[in-house]
PDB file of C-alpha atoms in Angstrom:
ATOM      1  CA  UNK A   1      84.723 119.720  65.232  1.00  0.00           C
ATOM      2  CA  UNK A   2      80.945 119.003  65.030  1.00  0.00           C
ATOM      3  CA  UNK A   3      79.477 115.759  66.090  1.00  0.00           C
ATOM      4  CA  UNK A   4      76.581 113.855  63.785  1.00  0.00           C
ATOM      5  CA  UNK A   5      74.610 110.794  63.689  1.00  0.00           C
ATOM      6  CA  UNK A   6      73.370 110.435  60.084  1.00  0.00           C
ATOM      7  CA  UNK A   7      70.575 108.311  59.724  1.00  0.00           C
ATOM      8  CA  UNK A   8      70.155 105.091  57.422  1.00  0.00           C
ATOM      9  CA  UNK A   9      68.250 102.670  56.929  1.00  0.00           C
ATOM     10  CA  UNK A  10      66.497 103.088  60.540  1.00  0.00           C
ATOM     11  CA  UNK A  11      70.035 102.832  61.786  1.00  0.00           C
ATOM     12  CA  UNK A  12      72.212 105.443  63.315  1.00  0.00           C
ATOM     13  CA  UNK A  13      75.274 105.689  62.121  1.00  0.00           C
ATOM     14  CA  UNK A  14      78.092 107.608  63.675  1.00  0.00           C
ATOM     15  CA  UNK A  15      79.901 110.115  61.103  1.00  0.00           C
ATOM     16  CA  UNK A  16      83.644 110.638  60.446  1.00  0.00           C
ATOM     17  CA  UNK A  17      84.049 112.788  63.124  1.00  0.00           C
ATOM     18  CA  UNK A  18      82.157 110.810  65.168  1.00  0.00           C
ATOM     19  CA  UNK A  19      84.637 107.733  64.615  1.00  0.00           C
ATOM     20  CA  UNK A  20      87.411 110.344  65.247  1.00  0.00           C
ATOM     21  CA  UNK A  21      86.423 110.840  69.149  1.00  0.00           C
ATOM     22  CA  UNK A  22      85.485 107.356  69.893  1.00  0.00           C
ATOM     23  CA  UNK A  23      89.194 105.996  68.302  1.00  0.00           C
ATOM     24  CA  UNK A  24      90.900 108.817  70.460  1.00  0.00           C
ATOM     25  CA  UNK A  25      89.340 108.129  73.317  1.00  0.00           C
ATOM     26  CA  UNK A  26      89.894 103.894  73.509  1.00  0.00           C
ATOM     27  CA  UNK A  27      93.667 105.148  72.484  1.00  0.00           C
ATOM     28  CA  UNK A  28      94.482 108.279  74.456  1.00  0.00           C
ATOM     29  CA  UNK A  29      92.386 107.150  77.339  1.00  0.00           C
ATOM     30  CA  UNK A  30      93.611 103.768  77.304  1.00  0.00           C
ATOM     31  CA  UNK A  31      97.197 104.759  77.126  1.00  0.00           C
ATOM     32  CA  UNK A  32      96.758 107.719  79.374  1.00  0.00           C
ATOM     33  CA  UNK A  33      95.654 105.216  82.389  1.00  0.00           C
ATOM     34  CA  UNK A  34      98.043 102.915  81.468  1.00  0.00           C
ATOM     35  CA  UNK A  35     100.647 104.797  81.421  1.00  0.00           C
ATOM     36  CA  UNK A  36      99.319 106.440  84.697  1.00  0.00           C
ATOM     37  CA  UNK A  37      99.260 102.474  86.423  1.00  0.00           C
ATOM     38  CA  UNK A  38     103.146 102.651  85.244  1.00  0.00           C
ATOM     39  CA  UNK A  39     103.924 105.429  86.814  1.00  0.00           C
ATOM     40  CA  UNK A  40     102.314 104.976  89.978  1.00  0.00           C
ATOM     41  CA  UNK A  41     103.984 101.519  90.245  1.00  0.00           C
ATOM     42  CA  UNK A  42     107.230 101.884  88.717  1.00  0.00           C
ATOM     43  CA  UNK A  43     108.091 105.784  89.053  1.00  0.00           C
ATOM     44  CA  UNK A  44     109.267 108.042  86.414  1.00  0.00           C
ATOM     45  CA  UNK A  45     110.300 106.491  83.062  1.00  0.00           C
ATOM     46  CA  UNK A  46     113.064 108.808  82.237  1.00  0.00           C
ATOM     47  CA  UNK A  47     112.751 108.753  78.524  1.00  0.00           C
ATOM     48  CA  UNK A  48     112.626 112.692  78.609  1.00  0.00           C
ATOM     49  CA  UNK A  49     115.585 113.930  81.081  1.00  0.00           C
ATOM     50  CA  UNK A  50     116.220 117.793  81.083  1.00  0.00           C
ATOM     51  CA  UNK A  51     118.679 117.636  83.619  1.00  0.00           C
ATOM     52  CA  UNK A  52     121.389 119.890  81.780  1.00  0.00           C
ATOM     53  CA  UNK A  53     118.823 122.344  81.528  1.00  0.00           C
ATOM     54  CA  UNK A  54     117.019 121.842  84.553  1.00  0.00           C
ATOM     55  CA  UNK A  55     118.424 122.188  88.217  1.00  0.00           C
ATOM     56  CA  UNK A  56     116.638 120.589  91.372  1.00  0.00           C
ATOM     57  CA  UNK A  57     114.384 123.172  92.167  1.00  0.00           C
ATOM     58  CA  UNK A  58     113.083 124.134  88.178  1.00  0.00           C
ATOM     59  CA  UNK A  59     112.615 119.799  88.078  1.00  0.00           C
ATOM     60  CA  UNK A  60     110.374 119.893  90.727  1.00  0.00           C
ATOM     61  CA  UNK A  61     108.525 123.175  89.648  1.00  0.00           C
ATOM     62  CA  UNK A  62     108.097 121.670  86.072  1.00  0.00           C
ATOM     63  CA  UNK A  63     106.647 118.447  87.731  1.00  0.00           C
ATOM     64  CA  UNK A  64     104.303 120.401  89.659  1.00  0.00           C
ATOM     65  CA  UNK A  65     102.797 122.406  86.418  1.00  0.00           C
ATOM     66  CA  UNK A  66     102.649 119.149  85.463  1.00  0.00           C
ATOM     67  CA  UNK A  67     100.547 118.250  88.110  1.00  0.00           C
ATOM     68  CA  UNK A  68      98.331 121.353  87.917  1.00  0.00           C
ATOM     69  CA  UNK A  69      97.488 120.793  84.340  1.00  0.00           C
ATOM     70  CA  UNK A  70      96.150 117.842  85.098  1.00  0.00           C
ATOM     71  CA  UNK A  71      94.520 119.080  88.148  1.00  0.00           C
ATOM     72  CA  UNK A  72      93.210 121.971  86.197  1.00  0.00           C
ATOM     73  CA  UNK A  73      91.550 119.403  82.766  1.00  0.00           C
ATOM     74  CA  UNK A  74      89.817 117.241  85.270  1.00  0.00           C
ATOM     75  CA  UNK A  75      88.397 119.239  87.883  1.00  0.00           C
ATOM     76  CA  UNK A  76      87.062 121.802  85.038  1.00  0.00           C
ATOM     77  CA  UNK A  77      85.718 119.451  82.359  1.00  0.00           C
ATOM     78  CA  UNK A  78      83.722 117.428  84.970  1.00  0.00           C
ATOM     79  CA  UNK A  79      82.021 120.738  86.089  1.00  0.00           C
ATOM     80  CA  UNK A  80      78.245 120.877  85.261  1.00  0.00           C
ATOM     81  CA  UNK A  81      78.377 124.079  83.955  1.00  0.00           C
ATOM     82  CA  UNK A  82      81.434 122.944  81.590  1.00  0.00           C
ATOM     83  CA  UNK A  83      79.286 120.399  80.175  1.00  0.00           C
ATOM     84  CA  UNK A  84      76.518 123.046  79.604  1.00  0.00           C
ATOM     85  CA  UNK A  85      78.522 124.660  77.443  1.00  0.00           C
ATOM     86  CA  UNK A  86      79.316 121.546  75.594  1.00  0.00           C
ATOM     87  CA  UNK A  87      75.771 121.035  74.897  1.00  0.00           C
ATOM     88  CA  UNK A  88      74.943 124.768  74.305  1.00  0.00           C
ATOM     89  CA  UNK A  89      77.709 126.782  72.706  1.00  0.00           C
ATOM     90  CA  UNK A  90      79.761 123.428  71.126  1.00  0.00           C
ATOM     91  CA  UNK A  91      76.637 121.672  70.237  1.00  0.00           C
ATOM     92  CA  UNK A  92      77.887 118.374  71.771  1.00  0.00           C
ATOM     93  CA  UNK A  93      75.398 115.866  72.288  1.00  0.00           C
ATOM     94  CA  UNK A  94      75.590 114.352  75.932  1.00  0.00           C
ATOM     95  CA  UNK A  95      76.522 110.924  74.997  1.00  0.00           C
ATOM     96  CA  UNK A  96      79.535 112.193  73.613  1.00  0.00           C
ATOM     97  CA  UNK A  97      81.065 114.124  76.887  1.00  0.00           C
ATOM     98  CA  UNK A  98      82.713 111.600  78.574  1.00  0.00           C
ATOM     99  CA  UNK A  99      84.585 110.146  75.550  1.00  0.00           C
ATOM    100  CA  UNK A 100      85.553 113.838  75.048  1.00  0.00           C
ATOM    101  CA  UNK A 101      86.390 114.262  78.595  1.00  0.00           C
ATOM    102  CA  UNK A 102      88.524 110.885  78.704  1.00  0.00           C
ATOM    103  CA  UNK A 103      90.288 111.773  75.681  1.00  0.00           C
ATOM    104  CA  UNK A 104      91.394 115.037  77.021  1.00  0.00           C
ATOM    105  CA  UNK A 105      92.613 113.203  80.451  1.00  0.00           C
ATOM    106  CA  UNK A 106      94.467 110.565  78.617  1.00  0.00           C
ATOM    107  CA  UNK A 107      96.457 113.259  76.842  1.00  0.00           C
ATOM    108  CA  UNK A 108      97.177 115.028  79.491  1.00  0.00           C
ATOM    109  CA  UNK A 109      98.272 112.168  81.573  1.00  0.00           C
ATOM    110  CA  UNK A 110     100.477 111.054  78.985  1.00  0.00           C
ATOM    111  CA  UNK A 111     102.186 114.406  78.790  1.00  0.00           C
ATOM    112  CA  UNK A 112     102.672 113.984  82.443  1.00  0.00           C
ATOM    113  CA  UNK A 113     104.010 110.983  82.810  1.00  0.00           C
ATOM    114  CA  UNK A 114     106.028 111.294  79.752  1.00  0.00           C
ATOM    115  CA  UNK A 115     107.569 114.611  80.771  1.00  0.00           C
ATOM    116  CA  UNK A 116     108.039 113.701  84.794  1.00  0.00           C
ATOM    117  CA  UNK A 117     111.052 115.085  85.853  1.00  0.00           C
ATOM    118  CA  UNK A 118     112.943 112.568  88.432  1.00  0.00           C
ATOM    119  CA  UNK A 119     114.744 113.840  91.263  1.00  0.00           C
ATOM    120  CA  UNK A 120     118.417 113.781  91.328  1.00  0.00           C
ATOM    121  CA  UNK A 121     118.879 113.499  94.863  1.00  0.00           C
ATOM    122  CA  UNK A 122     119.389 110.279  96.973  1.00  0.00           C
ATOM    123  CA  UNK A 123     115.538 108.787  98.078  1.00  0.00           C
ATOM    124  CA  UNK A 124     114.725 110.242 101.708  1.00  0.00           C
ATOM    125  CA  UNK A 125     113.148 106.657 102.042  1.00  0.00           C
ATOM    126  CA  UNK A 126     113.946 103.337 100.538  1.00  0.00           C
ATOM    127  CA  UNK A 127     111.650 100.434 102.177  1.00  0.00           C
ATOM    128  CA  UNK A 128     113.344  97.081 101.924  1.00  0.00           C
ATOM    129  CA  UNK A 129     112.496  93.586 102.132  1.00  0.00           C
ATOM    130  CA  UNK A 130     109.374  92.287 103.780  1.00  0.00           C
ATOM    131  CA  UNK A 131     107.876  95.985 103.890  1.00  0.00           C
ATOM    132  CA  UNK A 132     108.471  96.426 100.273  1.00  0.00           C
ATOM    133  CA  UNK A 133     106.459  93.667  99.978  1.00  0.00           C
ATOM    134  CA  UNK A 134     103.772  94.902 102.055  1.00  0.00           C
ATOM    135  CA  UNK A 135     103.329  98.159 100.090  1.00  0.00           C
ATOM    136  CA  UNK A 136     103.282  96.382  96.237  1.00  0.00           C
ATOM    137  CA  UNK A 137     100.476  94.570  98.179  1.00  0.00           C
ATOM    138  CA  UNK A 138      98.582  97.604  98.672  1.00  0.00           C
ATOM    139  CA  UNK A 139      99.073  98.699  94.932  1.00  0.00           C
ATOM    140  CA  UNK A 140      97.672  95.343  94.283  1.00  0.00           C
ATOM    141  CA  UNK A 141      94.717  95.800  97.210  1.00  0.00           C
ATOM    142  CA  UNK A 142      94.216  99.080  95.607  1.00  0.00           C
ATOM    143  CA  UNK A 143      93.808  97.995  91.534  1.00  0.00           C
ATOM    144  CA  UNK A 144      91.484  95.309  92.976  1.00  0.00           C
ATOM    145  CA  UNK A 145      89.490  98.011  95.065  1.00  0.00           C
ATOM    146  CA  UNK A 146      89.235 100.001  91.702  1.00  0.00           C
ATOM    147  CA  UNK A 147      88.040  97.143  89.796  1.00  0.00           C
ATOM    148  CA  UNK A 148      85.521  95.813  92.902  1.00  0.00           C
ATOM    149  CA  UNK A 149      84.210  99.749  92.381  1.00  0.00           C
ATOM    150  CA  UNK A 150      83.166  99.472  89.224  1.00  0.00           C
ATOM    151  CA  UNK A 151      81.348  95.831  89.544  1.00  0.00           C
ATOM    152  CA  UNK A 152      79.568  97.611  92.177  1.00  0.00           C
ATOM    153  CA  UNK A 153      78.429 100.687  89.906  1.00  0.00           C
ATOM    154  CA  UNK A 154      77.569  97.825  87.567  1.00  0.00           C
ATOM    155  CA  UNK A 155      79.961  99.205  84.712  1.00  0.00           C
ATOM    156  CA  UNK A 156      83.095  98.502  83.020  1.00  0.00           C
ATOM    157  CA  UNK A 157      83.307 101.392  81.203  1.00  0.00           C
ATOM    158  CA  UNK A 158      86.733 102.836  81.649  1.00  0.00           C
ATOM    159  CA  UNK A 159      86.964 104.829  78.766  1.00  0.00           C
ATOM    160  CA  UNK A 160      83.528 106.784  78.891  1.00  0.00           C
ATOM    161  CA  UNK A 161      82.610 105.129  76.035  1.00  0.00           C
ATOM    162  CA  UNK A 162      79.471 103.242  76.967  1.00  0.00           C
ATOM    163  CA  UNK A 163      76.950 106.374  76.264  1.00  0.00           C
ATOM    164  CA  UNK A 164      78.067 106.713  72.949  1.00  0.00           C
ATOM    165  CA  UNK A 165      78.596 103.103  71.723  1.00  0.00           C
ATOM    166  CA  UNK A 166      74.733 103.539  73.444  1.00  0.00           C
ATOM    167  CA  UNK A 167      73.848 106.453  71.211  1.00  0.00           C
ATOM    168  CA  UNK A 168      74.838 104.292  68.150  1.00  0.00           C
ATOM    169  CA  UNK A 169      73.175 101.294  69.078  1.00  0.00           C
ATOM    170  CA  UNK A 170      69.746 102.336  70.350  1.00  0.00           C
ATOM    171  CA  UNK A 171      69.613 105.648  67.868  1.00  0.00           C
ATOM    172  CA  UNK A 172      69.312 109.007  69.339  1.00  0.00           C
ATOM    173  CA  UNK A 173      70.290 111.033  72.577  1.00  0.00           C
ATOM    174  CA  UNK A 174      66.309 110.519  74.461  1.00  0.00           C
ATOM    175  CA  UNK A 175      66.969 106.334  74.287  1.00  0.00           C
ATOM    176  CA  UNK A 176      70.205 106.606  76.126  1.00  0.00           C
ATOM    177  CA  UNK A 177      68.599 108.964  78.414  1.00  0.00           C
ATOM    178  CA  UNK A 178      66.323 106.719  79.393  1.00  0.00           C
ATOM    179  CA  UNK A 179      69.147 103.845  79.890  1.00  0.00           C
ATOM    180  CA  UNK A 180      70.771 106.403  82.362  1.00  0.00           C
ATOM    181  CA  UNK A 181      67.375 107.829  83.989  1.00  0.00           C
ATOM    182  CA  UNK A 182      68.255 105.697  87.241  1.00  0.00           C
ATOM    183  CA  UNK A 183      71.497 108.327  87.920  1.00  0.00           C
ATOM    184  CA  UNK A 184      68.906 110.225  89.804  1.00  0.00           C
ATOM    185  CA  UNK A 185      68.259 107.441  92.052  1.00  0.00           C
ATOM    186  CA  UNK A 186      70.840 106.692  95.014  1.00  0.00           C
ATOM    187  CA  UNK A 187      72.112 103.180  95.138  1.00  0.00           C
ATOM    188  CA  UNK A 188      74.500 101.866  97.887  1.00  0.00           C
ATOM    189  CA  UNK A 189      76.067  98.529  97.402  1.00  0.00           C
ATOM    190  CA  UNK A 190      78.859  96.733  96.851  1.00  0.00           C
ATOM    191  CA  UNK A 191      82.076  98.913  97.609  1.00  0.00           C
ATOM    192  CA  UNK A 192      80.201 102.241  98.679  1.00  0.00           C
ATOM    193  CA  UNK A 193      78.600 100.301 101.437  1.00  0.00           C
ATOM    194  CA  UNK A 194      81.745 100.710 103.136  1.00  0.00           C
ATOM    195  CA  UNK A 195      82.904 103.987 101.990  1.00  0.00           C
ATOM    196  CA  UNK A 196      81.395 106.460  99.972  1.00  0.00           C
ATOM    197  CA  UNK A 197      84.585 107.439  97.303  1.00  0.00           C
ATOM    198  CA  UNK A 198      86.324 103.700  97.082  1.00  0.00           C
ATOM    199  CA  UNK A 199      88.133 105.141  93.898  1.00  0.00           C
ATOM    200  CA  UNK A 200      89.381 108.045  95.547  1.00  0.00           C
ATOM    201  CA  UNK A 201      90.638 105.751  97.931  1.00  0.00           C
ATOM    202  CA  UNK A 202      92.414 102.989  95.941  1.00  0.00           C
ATOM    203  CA  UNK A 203      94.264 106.300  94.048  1.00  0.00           C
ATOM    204  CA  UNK A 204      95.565 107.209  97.351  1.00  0.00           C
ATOM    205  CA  UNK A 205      97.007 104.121  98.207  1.00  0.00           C
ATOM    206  CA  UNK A 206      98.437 103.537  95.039  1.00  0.00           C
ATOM    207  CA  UNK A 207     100.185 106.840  95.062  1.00  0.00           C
ATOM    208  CA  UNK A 208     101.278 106.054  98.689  1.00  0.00           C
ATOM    209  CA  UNK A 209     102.492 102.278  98.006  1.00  0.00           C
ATOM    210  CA  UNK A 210     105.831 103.516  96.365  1.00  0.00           C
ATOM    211  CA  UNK A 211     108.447 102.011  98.395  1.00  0.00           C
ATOM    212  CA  UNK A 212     111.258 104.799  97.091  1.00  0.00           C
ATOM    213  CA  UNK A 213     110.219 108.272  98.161  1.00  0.00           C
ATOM    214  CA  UNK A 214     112.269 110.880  96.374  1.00  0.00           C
ATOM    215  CA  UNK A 215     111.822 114.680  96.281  1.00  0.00           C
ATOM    216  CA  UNK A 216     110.116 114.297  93.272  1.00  0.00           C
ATOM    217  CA  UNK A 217     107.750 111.232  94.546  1.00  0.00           C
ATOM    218  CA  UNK A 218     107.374 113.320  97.419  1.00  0.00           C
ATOM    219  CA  UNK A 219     105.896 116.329  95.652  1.00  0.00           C
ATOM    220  CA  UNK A 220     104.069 113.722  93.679  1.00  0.00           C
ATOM    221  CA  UNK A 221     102.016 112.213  96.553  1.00  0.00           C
ATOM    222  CA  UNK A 222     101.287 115.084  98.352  1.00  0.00           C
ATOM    223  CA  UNK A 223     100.238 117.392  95.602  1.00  0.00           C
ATOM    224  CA  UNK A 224      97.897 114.980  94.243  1.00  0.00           C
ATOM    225  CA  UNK A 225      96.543 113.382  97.768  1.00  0.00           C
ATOM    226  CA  UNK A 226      95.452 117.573  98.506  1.00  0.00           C
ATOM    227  CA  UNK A 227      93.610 117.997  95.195  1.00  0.00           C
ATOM    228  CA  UNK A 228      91.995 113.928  95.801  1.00  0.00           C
ATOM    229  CA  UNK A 229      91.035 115.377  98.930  1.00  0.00           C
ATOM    230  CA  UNK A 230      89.747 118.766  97.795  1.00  0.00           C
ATOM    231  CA  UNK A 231      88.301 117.473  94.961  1.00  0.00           C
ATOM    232  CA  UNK A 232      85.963 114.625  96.866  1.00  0.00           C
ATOM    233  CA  UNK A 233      85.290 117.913  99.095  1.00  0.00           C
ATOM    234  CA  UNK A 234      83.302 119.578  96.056  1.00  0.00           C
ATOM    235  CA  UNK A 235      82.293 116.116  94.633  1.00  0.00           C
ATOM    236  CA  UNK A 236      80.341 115.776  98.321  1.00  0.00           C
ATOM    237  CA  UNK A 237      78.670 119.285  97.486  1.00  0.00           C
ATOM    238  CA  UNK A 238      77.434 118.381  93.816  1.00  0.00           C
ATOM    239  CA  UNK A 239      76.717 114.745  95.176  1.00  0.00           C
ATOM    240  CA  UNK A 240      74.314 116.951  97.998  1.00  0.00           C
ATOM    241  CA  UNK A 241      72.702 118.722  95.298  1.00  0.00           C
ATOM    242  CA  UNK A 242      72.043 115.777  92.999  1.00  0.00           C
ATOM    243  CA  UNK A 243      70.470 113.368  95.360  1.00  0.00           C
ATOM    244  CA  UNK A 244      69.148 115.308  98.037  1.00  0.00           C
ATOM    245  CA  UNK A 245      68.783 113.932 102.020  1.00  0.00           C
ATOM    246  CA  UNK A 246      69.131 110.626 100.644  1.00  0.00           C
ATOM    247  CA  UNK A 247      73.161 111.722 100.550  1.00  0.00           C
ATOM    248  CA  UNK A 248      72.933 113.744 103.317  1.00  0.00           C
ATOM    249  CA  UNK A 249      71.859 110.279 104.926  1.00  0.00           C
ATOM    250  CA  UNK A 250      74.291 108.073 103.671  1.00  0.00           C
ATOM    251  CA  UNK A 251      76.897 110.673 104.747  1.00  0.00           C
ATOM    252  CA  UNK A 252      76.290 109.820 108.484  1.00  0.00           C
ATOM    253  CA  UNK A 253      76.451 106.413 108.191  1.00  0.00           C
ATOM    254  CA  UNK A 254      79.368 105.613 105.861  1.00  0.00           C
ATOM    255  CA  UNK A 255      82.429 107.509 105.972  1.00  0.00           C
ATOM    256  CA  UNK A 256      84.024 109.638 102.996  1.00  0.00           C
ATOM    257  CA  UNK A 257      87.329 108.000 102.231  1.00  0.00           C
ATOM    258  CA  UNK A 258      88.584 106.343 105.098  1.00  0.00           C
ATOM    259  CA  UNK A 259      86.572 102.698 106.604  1.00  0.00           C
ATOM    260  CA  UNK A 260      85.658 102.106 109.754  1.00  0.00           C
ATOM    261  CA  UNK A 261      86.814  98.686 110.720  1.00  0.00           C
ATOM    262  CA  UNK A 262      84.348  97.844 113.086  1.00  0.00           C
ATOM    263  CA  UNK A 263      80.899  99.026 111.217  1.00  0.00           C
ATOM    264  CA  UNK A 264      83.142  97.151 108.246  1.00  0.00           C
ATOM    265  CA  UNK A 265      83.168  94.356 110.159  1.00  0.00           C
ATOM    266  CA  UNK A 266      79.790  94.571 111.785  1.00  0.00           C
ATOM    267  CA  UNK A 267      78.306  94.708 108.277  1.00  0.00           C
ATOM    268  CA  UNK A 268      80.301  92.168 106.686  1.00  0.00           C
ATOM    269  CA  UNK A 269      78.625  89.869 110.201  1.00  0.00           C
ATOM    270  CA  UNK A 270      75.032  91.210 109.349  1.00  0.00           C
ATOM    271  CA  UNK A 271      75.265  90.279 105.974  1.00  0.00           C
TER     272      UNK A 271
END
């Protein structure tokens, strides 16, 4: 698939193809955290069950490829070097690499969700009454984290859409350069004033807020708090290079993923 802007009138247009990626990635993406949301809240859907072909072990193998696939699409395609070769070998201009990349997520995440295998066995943990209250309120606490994120990076771009709806409206790859030029700048507010990865954070306690933990749930919410934590690990390192001491300084005084109360607090007083 190449990707072309064909000029008319003094007006970029986006070509065929180029309509092609941005409908995928408002549906797939879309869809793919949707059906993500569902997942997390509600558990597996069930509308795929290979139990006659699957025993209790192969279930929870299959739901860990699962896993790893995911794992695997994410933490490759958001890889500088990855999007080198985008630009380079693919010829993909940069405005288009996050609606590629949330395409590709969407469909994967669909595929996972879709294909989740549930456990057969009996839930190790069911939380009842007032405490299953308490965790769907730290699903909700956690969607409203996510959202209070993105107000604080200023976007509401879920769908990676924004540089290329960009690239069409101001004409060219250089003009939406210079809309993102302040990237290289380090900007603390809002949510990161209190902890530097406040997405990272809201996943985990979304994944953690089920009240039913099955062997599958189980796998499920460790698996994918390791690779959260791993993954903010390298993020740190790329973060480092990127910005320089003015990271290295906003490492020591706001924590990676889990708040301090009391400099929470003391802020919240200051301010």
């Amino acid at each position: 698939m190449t990707f072309n802007i064909i000029v008319a009138k003094k007006r970029f247009v986006p070509a065929h193809n180029d309509v092609v990626l941005l409908v995928l990635a408002c549906v797939l993406g879309g869809l793919g955290q949707l059906f993500f949301l569902a997942f997390v809240l509600c558990g597996p859907f069930g509308w795929i069950d290979l139990g006659d072909h699957l025993d209790e072990k192969n279930r929870l193998v299959l739901d860990c490829i699962l896993s790893f696939c995911f794992f695997l699409q994410h933490s490759g395609m958001v890889r500088k070097t990855f999007k080198e070769q985008l630009s380079r070998r693919w010829k993909v201009p940069t405005p288009y690499h996050c609606a590629i990349y949330t395409t590709a997520s969407g469909a994967v995440l669909i595929l996972q969700t879709v294909l989740w295998q549930a456990s057969s066995s009996q839930p190790f943990v069911s939380v009842q009454g007032v405490p299953r209250l308490l965790l769907r309120a730290v699903f909700v606490a956690s969607v409203a984290l996510t959202v209070w994120m993105m107000r604080s990076l200023n976007s509401s771009d879920f769908l990676g859409i924004k540089p290329f709806v960009l690239d069409y409206i101001r004409g060219g790859e250089e003009e939406v350069s210079k809309v993102f030029a302040g990237n290289n700048k380090l900007v603390i507010c809002g949510a990161f004033q209190y902890v530097r990865h406040p997405g990272y954070l809201a996943c985990i306690g979304m994944i953690w807020s089920f009240p039913d933990v099955t062997a599958d749930r189980l796998l499920f919410n460790t698996i994918w708090t390791c690779w959260i934590i791993v993954g903010t690990c390298f993020e740190e390192r790329d973060l480092i290079e990127h910005f320089g001491d003015d990271y290295k300084r906003y490492q020591t005084r706001v924590p990676m993923l889990v708040p301090n109360p009391c400099a929470a607090f003391t802020r919240v007083k200051n301010e």
